[in-house]
Amino acid sequence: LIEQHRIGDSVASGRRVSRLDHVGIAVESIDAALTYYTDQLGLTVVHDEVADDPGVRLCYVDGGDTFIQLVEPIRPGPVREFLDSSGEGLHHLCFATDDLDSALVEWPGQEDARVFMGGRDRRACFVLGNPEGVIIELTEEEPQSQR
Amino acid sequence: LIEQHRIGDSVASGRRVSRLDHVGIAVESIDAALTYYTDQLGLTVVHDEVADDPGVRLCYVDGGDTFIQLVEPIRPGPVREFLDSSGEGLHHLCFATDDLDSALVEWPGQEDARVFMGGRDRRACFVLGNPEGVIIELTEEEPQSQR
């Protein structure tokens, strides 16, 4: 894969991502945070799971075409470190892509980006760079079970 | 309006908001920040304007049903203060509602929330509270010119 990286290539081939899939919010307790989104805003929970590899509980609230993803760490790791250093709040943007591997191959400097099984049975990856301080994740449109 | 507030009323009447309209990102320079979203992610700018009352330039990037809104202050104000204290990064979530006035009337404790003309000719309002550190804005689905 690394050999196929063509540093500096443009994205002229088209959109690398298709849409904003979710906004991640780091929280100490999903149970405590969820009330605002369900009772105050009147939104609906569509998915709630533990992602074992990153070690987080993920709760997806229906925001239309884009989810609000509440993220609660269940053990030490990057989200726990974020909470300890920055407190609760907006954590990352995640964009959907039709083909995660192709997106990374064409993307300069992502050799060390680690693909993992994200929420909702989708492969995902935090890309390196954090433009203007924003943590960026990519996830696949289709669940792994349908690929 | 204030007299009509019924503190503690539930949202049983339905969804108070319909969907996530945009995610706001505070940046020092939209011109500098935009390259990532257009060239790296391959997304498209759909709107770019100066909102004179809040005193910000707003640039909307197409994220599907939800916009990514880059916010650059053009004079002192809350976004300038955010940048000075927290640096560039994710700033707020904005939810769309069919009727901003009704949403606020039914919403406990929003007597001091100030409605202003937000981007894209929509009335908007930052609601008070900041659940889990997240700044929350509401905006109307329809532009003012069509109301």
mmCIF file of C-alpha atoms in Angstrom:
data_model
loop_
_atom_site.group_PDB
_atom_site.id
_atom_site.type_symbol
_atom_site.label_atom_id
_atom_site.label_comp_id
_atom_site.label_asym_id
_atom_site.label_seq_id
_atom_site.Cartn_x
_atom_site.Cartn_y
_atom_site.Cartn_z
ATOM 1 C CA LEU A 1 0.000 0.000 0.000
ATOM 2 C CA ILE A 2 2.740 2.444 0.936
ATOM 3 C CA GLU A 3 4.398 2.014 -2.439
ATOM 4 C CA GLN A 4 1.236 3.184 -4.143
ATOM 5 C CA HIS A 5 1.192 6.550 -2.386
ATOM 6 C CA ARG A 6 1.772 9.296 -4.906
ATOM 7 C CA ILE A 7 2.638 12.272 -2.750
ATOM 8 C CA GLY A 8 1.250 15.524 -4.011
ATOM 9 C CA ASP A 9 -1.314 14.046 -6.373
ATOM 10 C CA SER A 10 -4.433 16.145 -6.589
ATOM 11 C CA VAL A 11 -7.944 14.977 -5.832
ATOM 12 C CA ALA A 12 -8.970 15.791 -9.397
ATOM 13 C CA SER A 13 -10.435 12.305 -9.745
ATOM 14 C CA GLY A 14 -13.461 13.471 -7.753
ATOM 15 C CA ARG A 15 -14.731 13.665 -4.238
ATOM 16 C CA ARG A 16 -12.589 11.747 -1.816
ATOM 17 C CA VAL A 17 -15.423 11.728 0.726
ATOM 18 C CA SER A 18 -19.126 11.751 0.040
ATOM 19 C CA ARG A 19 -20.663 13.422 3.085
ATOM 20 C CA LEU A 20 -20.340 14.197 6.769
ATOM 21 C CA ASP A 21 -21.220 10.920 8.497
ATOM 22 C CA HIS A 22 -21.121 12.049 12.122
ATOM 23 C CA VAL A 23 -19.862 14.573 14.640
ATOM 24 C CA GLY A 24 -18.193 12.961 17.655
ATOM 25 C CA ILE A 25 -18.692 14.418 21.135
ATOM 26 C CA ALA A 26 -16.481 13.180 23.968
ATOM 27 C CA VAL A 27 -18.421 12.734 27.214
ATOM 28 C CA GLU A 28 -17.787 11.262 30.642
ATOM 29 C CA SER A 29 -21.174 9.533 30.694
ATOM 30 C CA ILE A 30 -23.452 8.839 27.744
ATOM 31 C CA ASP A 31 -26.328 8.155 30.120
ATOM 32 C CA ALA A 32 -25.974 11.657 31.577
ATOM 33 C CA ALA A 33 -25.340 13.417 28.255
ATOM 34 C CA LEU A 34 -28.099 11.758 26.264
ATOM 35 C CA THR A 35 -31.024 13.468 28.008
ATOM 36 C CA TYR A 36 -30.283 16.771 26.290
ATOM 37 C CA TYR A 37 -30.452 15.254 22.819
ATOM 38 C CA THR A 38 -33.534 13.124 23.446
ATOM 39 C CA ASP A 39 -35.625 15.193 25.881
ATOM 40 C CA GLN A 40 -34.519 18.748 25.070
ATOM 41 C CA LEU A 41 -33.953 18.495 21.311
ATOM 42 C CA GLY A 42 -36.416 15.644 20.756
ATOM 43 C CA LEU A 43 -33.999 13.509 18.735
ATOM 44 C CA THR A 44 -33.858 9.709 18.604
ATOM 45 C CA VAL A 45 -31.133 7.191 19.457
ATOM 46 C CA VAL A 46 -30.544 4.919 16.495
ATOM 47 C CA HIS A 47 -27.600 2.842 17.671
ATOM 48 C CA ASP A 48 -25.744 2.167 20.925
ATOM 49 C CA GLU A 49 -22.739 -0.157 21.184
ATOM 50 C CA VAL A 50 -19.329 -0.786 22.675
ATOM 51 C CA ALA A 51 -16.468 -0.651 20.170
ATOM 52 C CA ASP A 52 -13.974 -2.922 21.832
ATOM 53 C CA ASP A 53 -10.781 -2.054 19.983
ATOM 54 C CA PRO A 54 -10.844 1.690 20.538
ATOM 55 C CA GLY A 55 -12.400 0.908 23.936
ATOM 56 C CA VAL A 56 -15.335 3.290 23.785
ATOM 57 C CA ARG A 57 -19.096 3.195 24.103
ATOM 58 C CA LEU A 58 -20.672 4.849 21.048
ATOM 59 C CA CYS A 59 -24.216 6.174 21.010
ATOM 60 C CA TYR A 60 -25.605 7.497 17.706
ATOM 61 C CA VAL A 61 -28.340 10.134 17.743
ATOM 62 C CA ASP A 62 -30.290 10.761 14.532
ATOM 63 C CA GLY A 63 -29.390 14.201 13.197
ATOM 64 C CA GLY A 64 -30.828 13.674 9.715
ATOM 65 C CA ASP A 65 -28.216 12.509 7.234
ATOM 66 C CA THR A 66 -25.514 13.071 9.860
ATOM 67 C CA PHE A 67 -25.340 11.385 13.252
ATOM 68 C CA ILE A 68 -24.388 12.978 16.545
ATOM 69 C CA GLN A 69 -22.083 10.358 18.057
ATOM 70 C CA LEU A 70 -21.600 10.454 21.821
ATOM 71 C CA VAL A 71 -18.287 8.817 22.768
ATOM 72 C CA GLU A 72 -17.589 7.567 26.289
ATOM 73 C CA PRO A 73 -14.260 5.882 27.022
ATOM 74 C CA ILE A 74 -14.473 2.557 28.842
ATOM 75 C CA ARG A 75 -10.720 2.365 29.455
ATOM 76 C CA PRO A 76 -7.536 4.448 28.996
ATOM 77 C CA GLY A 77 -6.901 5.639 25.446
ATOM 78 C CA PRO A 78 -7.081 8.711 23.210
ATOM 79 C CA VAL A 79 -10.628 9.730 24.195
ATOM 80 C CA ARG A 80 -9.817 9.380 27.908
ATOM 81 C CA GLU A 81 -6.745 11.557 27.311
ATOM 82 C CA PHE A 82 -8.855 14.111 25.436
ATOM 83 C CA LEU A 83 -11.320 14.319 28.330
ATOM 84 C CA ASP A 84 -8.520 14.684 30.874
ATOM 85 C CA SER A 85 -6.786 17.465 28.935
ATOM 86 C CA SER A 86 -9.704 19.318 27.299
ATOM 87 C CA GLY A 87 -12.843 18.256 29.128
ATOM 88 C CA GLU A 88 -16.093 17.202 27.538
ATOM 89 C CA GLY A 89 -16.997 18.678 24.172
ATOM 90 C CA LEU A 90 -16.866 18.418 20.397
ATOM 91 C CA HIS A 91 -14.189 15.866 19.507
ATOM 92 C CA HIS A 92 -14.048 15.002 15.791
ATOM 93 C CA LEU A 93 -15.694 15.080 12.366
ATOM 94 C CA CYS A 94 -16.142 11.824 10.491
ATOM 95 C CA PHE A 95 -16.640 11.756 6.720
ATOM 96 C CA ALA A 96 -18.003 8.800 4.773
ATOM 97 C CA THR A 97 -16.153 7.355 1.824
ATOM 98 C CA ASP A 98 -17.083 4.588 -0.586
ATOM 99 C CA ASP A 99 -13.672 2.954 -0.344
ATOM 100 C CA LEU A 100 -11.483 3.638 2.659
ATOM 101 C CA ASP A 101 -8.416 1.859 1.288
ATOM 102 C CA SER A 102 -8.464 3.805 -1.972
ATOM 103 C CA ALA A 103 -8.957 7.078 -0.137
ATOM 104 C CA LEU A 104 -5.884 6.388 2.010
ATOM 105 C CA VAL A 105 -3.767 5.241 -0.930
ATOM 106 C CA GLU A 106 -4.391 8.524 -2.721
ATOM 107 C CA TRP A 107 -3.896 10.606 0.419
ATOM 108 C CA PRO A 108 -0.377 11.932 1.035
ATOM 109 C CA GLY A 109 1.213 11.096 4.370
ATOM 110 C CA GLN A 110 -1.288 8.570 5.736
ATOM 111 C CA GLU A 111 1.154 5.637 5.915
ATOM 112 C CA ASP A 112 0.796 5.455 9.709
ATOM 113 C CA ALA A 113 -2.974 5.857 9.822
ATOM 114 C CA ARG A 114 -4.479 2.787 11.479
ATOM 115 C CA VAL A 115 -7.683 1.253 10.122
ATOM 116 C CA PHE A 116 -9.918 -0.213 12.805
ATOM 117 C CA MET A 117 -13.479 -1.469 13.150
ATOM 118 C CA GLY A 118 -15.463 1.641 14.012
ATOM 119 C CA GLY A 119 -19.090 1.884 15.039
ATOM 120 C CA ARG A 120 -22.038 0.432 13.100
ATOM 121 C CA ASP A 121 -19.865 -2.337 11.607
ATOM 122 C CA ARG A 122 -17.940 0.148 9.451
ATOM 123 C CA ARG A 123 -14.177 0.188 9.017
ATOM 124 C CA ALA A 124 -12.774 3.554 10.026
ATOM 125 C CA CYS A 125 -9.542 5.493 10.361
ATOM 126 C CA PHE A 126 -8.401 8.704 12.000
ATOM 127 C CA VAL A 127 -6.333 10.471 9.374
ATOM 128 C CA LEU A 128 -3.256 12.416 10.358
ATOM 129 C CA GLY A 129 -3.034 16.179 10.286
ATOM 130 C CA ASN A 130 -5.867 17.769 12.311
ATOM 131 C CA PRO A 131 -6.517 20.815 10.068
ATOM 132 C CA GLU A 132 -7.162 23.929 12.186
ATOM 133 C CA GLY A 133 -7.230 21.686 15.259
ATOM 134 C CA VAL A 134 -10.064 19.462 13.981
ATOM 135 C CA ILE A 135 -9.623 15.698 14.385
ATOM 136 C CA ILE A 136 -10.755 14.033 11.126
ATOM 137 C CA GLU A 137 -11.993 10.445 10.796
ATOM 138 C CA LEU A 138 -13.022 8.545 7.686
ATOM 139 C CA THR A 139 -15.509 5.700 7.687
ATOM 140 C CA GLU A 140 -16.910 3.457 4.990
ATOM 141 C CA GLU A 141 -20.457 3.991 3.723
ATOM 142 C CA GLU A 142 -21.235 0.262 3.755
ATOM 143 C CA PRO A 143 -21.002 -2.046 6.764
ATOM 144 C CA GLN A 144 -18.293 -4.678 6.665
ATOM 145 C CA SER A 145 -20.857 -7.477 6.579
ATOM 146 C CA GLN A 146 -22.101 -6.216 3.202
ATOM 147 C CA ARG A 147 -18.709 -5.840 1.573
ATOM 148 C CA LEU B 1 -43.035 35.712 24.814
ATOM 149 C CA ILE B 2 -41.600 35.203 28.250
ATOM 150 C CA GLU B 3 -45.077 34.798 29.741
ATOM 151 C CA GLN B 4 -45.680 31.865 27.457
ATOM 152 C CA HIS B 5 -42.700 29.880 28.765
ATOM 153 C CA ARG B 6 -43.952 26.810 30.558
ATOM 154 C CA ILE B 7 -40.930 25.705 32.521
ATOM 155 C CA GLY B 8 -40.559 21.956 32.708
ATOM 156 C CA ASP B 9 -42.957 21.123 29.911
ATOM 157 C CA SER B 10 -41.865 18.053 28.053
ATOM 158 C CA VAL B 11 -41.112 17.886 24.366
ATOM 159 C CA ALA B 12 -43.862 15.287 23.971
ATOM 160 C CA SER B 13 -45.396 17.378 21.204
ATOM 161 C CA GLY B 14 -42.683 16.117 18.847
ATOM 162 C CA ARG B 15 -39.216 16.900 17.700
ATOM 163 C CA ARG B 16 -38.116 20.356 18.698
ATOM 164 C CA VAL B 17 -35.437 20.288 16.009
ATOM 165 C CA SER B 18 -35.537 18.444 12.735
ATOM 166 C CA ARG B 19 -31.901 17.768 11.881
ATOM 167 C CA LEU B 20 -28.302 18.867 12.287
ATOM 168 C CA ASP B 21 -27.973 21.888 9.976
ATOM 169 C CA HIS B 22 -24.260 22.558 10.336
ATOM 170 C CA VAL B 23 -21.116 22.133 12.393
ATOM 171 C CA GLY B 24 -19.293 25.411 13.013
ATOM 172 C CA ILE B 25 -15.491 25.527 12.999
ATOM 173 C CA ALA B 26 -13.739 28.649 14.287
ATOM 174 C CA VAL B 27 -10.740 29.594 12.155
ATOM 175 C CA GLU B 28 -8.344 32.513 11.885
ATOM 176 C CA SER B 29 -8.548 32.539 8.094
ATOM 177 C CA ILE B 30 -11.191 30.896 5.914
ATOM 178 C CA ASP B 31 -8.934 31.284 2.880
ATOM 179 C CA ALA B 32 -6.238 29.239 4.620
ATOM 180 C CA ALA B 33 -8.600 26.662 6.143
ATOM 181 C CA LEU B 34 -10.696 26.006 3.073
ATOM 182 C CA THR B 35 -8.021 24.178 1.078
ATOM 183 C CA TYR B 36 -8.323 21.089 3.251
ATOM 184 C CA TYR B 37 -12.054 20.741 2.660
ATOM 185 C CA THR B 38 -11.935 21.464 -1.068
ATOM 186 C CA ASP B 39 -8.600 19.987 -2.207
ATOM 187 C CA GLN B 40 -8.015 17.241 0.359
ATOM 188 C CA LEU B 41 -11.581 16.048 0.973
ATOM 189 C CA GLY B 42 -12.919 17.095 -2.434
ATOM 190 C CA LEU B 43 -15.958 18.929 -1.055
ATOM 191 C CA THR B 44 -17.655 21.998 -2.552
ATOM 192 C CA VAL B 45 -18.284 25.499 -1.217
ATOM 193 C CA VAL B 46 -21.981 26.303 -1.490
ATOM 194 C CA HIS B 47 -22.157 29.692 0.212
ATOM 195 C CA ASP B 48 -19.761 32.388 1.415
ATOM 196 C CA GLU B 49 -20.889 35.615 3.080
ATOM 197 C CA VAL B 50 -20.264 38.149 5.806
ATOM 198 C CA ALA B 51 -22.867 38.163 8.589
ATOM 199 C CA ASP B 52 -22.633 41.741 9.759
ATOM 200 C CA ASP B 53 -24.371 41.546 13.126
ATOM 201 C CA PRO B 54 -22.330 38.733 14.638
ATOM 202 C CA GLY B 55 -19.369 40.197 12.696
ATOM 203 C CA VAL B 56 -18.138 36.996 11.083
ATOM 204 C CA ARG B 57 -17.392 35.649 7.643
ATOM 205 C CA LEU B 58 -19.241 32.368 7.104
ATOM 206 C CA CYS B 59 -18.248 29.831 4.486
ATOM 207 C CA TYR B 60 -20.483 26.782 3.994
ATOM 208 C CA VAL B 61 -19.002 23.554 2.666
ATOM 209 C CA ASP B 62 -21.381 20.868 1.360
ATOM 210 C CA GLY B 63 -21.285 17.898 3.732
ATOM 211 C CA GLY B 64 -24.441 16.233 2.429
ATOM 212 C CA ASP B 65 -27.515 17.164 4.431
ATOM 213 C CA THR B 66 -25.279 18.962 6.951
ATOM 214 C CA PHE B 67 -22.937 21.844 6.179
ATOM 215 C CA ILE B 68 -19.444 22.376 7.507
ATOM 216 C CA GLN B 69 -19.472 26.081 8.379
ATOM 217 C CA LEU B 70 -16.104 27.812 8.629
ATOM 218 C CA VAL B 71 -16.377 30.892 10.861
ATOM 219 C CA GLU B 72 -13.800 33.702 10.739
ATOM 220 C CA PRO B 73 -14.299 36.755 12.982
ATOM 221 C CA ILE B 74 -13.990 40.120 11.251
ATOM 222 C CA ARG B 75 -14.019 42.090 14.511
ATOM 223 C CA PRO B 76 -14.018 41.522 18.299
ATOM 224 C CA GLY B 77 -16.822 39.298 19.572
ATOM 225 C CA PRO B 78 -17.551 35.785 20.884
ATOM 226 C CA VAL B 79 -15.758 33.936 18.071
ATOM 227 C CA ARG B 80 -12.665 36.143 18.427
ATOM 228 C CA GLU B 81 -12.740 35.396 22.167
ATOM 229 C CA PHE B 82 -13.082 31.668 21.470
ATOM 230 C CA LEU B 83 -10.046 31.738 19.173
ATOM 231 C CA ASP B 84 -7.981 33.695 21.700
ATOM 232 C CA SER B 85 -8.830 31.325 24.555
ATOM 233 C CA SER B 86 -9.144 27.941 22.838
ATOM 234 C CA GLY B 87 -7.508 28.287 19.445
ATOM 235 C CA GLU B 88 -8.931 27.104 16.142
ATOM 236 C CA GLY B 89 -11.235 24.105 16.161
ATOM 237 C CA LEU B 90 -14.752 22.745 16.391
ATOM 238 C CA HIS B 91 -16.966 25.518 17.769
ATOM 239 C CA HIS B 92 -20.691 24.681 17.754
ATOM 240 C CA LEU B 93 -23.515 22.462 16.505
ATOM 241 C CA CYS B 94 -26.492 24.099 14.815
ATOM 242 C CA PHE B 95 -29.845 22.329 14.563
ATOM 243 C CA ALA B 96 -32.627 23.320 12.186
ATOM 244 C CA THR B 97 -36.143 23.967 13.397
ATOM 245 C CA ASP B 98 -39.340 24.765 11.525
ATOM 246 C CA ASP B 99 -40.253 27.584 13.872
ATOM 247 C CA LEU B 100 -37.562 29.226 15.975
ATOM 248 C CA ASP B 101 -39.949 31.324 18.053
ATOM 249 C CA SER B 102 -42.077 28.338 19.032
ATOM 250 C CA ALA B 103 -38.994 26.286 19.883
ATOM 251 C CA LEU B 104 -37.782 29.024 22.231
ATOM 252 C CA VAL B 105 -41.206 29.560 23.818
ATOM 253 C CA GLU B 106 -41.360 25.892 24.792
ATOM 254 C CA TRP B 107 -37.738 25.796 25.932
ATOM 255 C CA PRO B 108 -37.117 26.455 29.623
ATOM 256 C CA GLY B 109 -34.691 29.217 30.501
ATOM 257 C CA GLN B 110 -34.151 30.791 27.082
ATOM 258 C CA GLU B 111 -35.560 34.235 27.986
ATOM 259 C CA ASP B 112 -32.163 35.861 27.396
ATOM 260 C CA ALA B 113 -31.349 34.040 24.177
ATOM 261 C CA ARG B 114 -30.914 36.585 21.406
ATOM 262 C CA VAL B 115 -32.326 35.908 17.941
ATOM 263 C CA PHE B 116 -30.200 37.333 15.120
ATOM 264 C CA MET B 117 -29.920 37.024 11.363
ATOM 265 C CA GLY B 118 -27.589 34.070 10.861
ATOM 266 C CA GLY B 119 -26.083 32.840 7.633
ATOM 267 C CA ARG B 120 -28.009 31.964 4.460
ATOM 268 C CA ASP B 121 -30.800 34.445 5.327
ATOM 269 C CA ARG B 122 -32.003 32.304 8.237
ATOM 270 C CA ARG B 123 -32.877 33.629 11.695
ATOM 271 C CA ALA B 124 -30.780 31.944 14.343
ATOM 272 C CA CYS B 125 -30.117 31.841 18.065
ATOM 273 C CA PHE B 126 -27.468 30.428 20.371
ATOM 274 C CA VAL B 127 -29.383 28.738 23.155
ATOM 275 C CA LEU B 128 -28.106 28.875 26.708
ATOM 276 C CA GLY B 129 -26.664 25.890 28.524
ATOM 277 C CA ASN B 130 -23.802 24.325 26.519
ATOM 278 C CA PRO B 131 -24.487 20.651 27.362
ATOM 279 C CA GLU B 132 -21.210 18.794 27.989
ATOM 280 C CA GLY B 133 -19.345 21.869 26.793
ATOM 281 C CA VAL B 134 -21.033 21.956 23.378
ATOM 282 C CA ILE B 135 -22.275 25.339 22.123
ATOM 283 C CA ILE B 136 -25.742 24.817 20.569
ATOM 284 C CA GLU B 137 -27.352 27.049 17.938
ATOM 285 C CA LEU B 138 -30.789 26.805 16.395
ATOM 286 C CA THR B 139 -31.634 28.085 12.936
ATOM 287 C CA GLU B 140 -34.786 28.138 10.879
ATOM 288 C CA GLU B 141 -35.225 25.718 7.989
ATOM 289 C CA GLU B 142 -36.619 28.396 5.673
ATOM 290 C CA PRO B 143 -34.880 31.647 4.723
ATOM 291 C CA GLN B 144 -36.442 34.827 6.037
ATOM 292 C CA SER B 145 -37.310 35.993 2.517
ATOM 293 C CA GLN B 146 -39.662 33.003 2.140
ATOM 294 C CA ARG B 147 -41.450 33.418 5.458
#
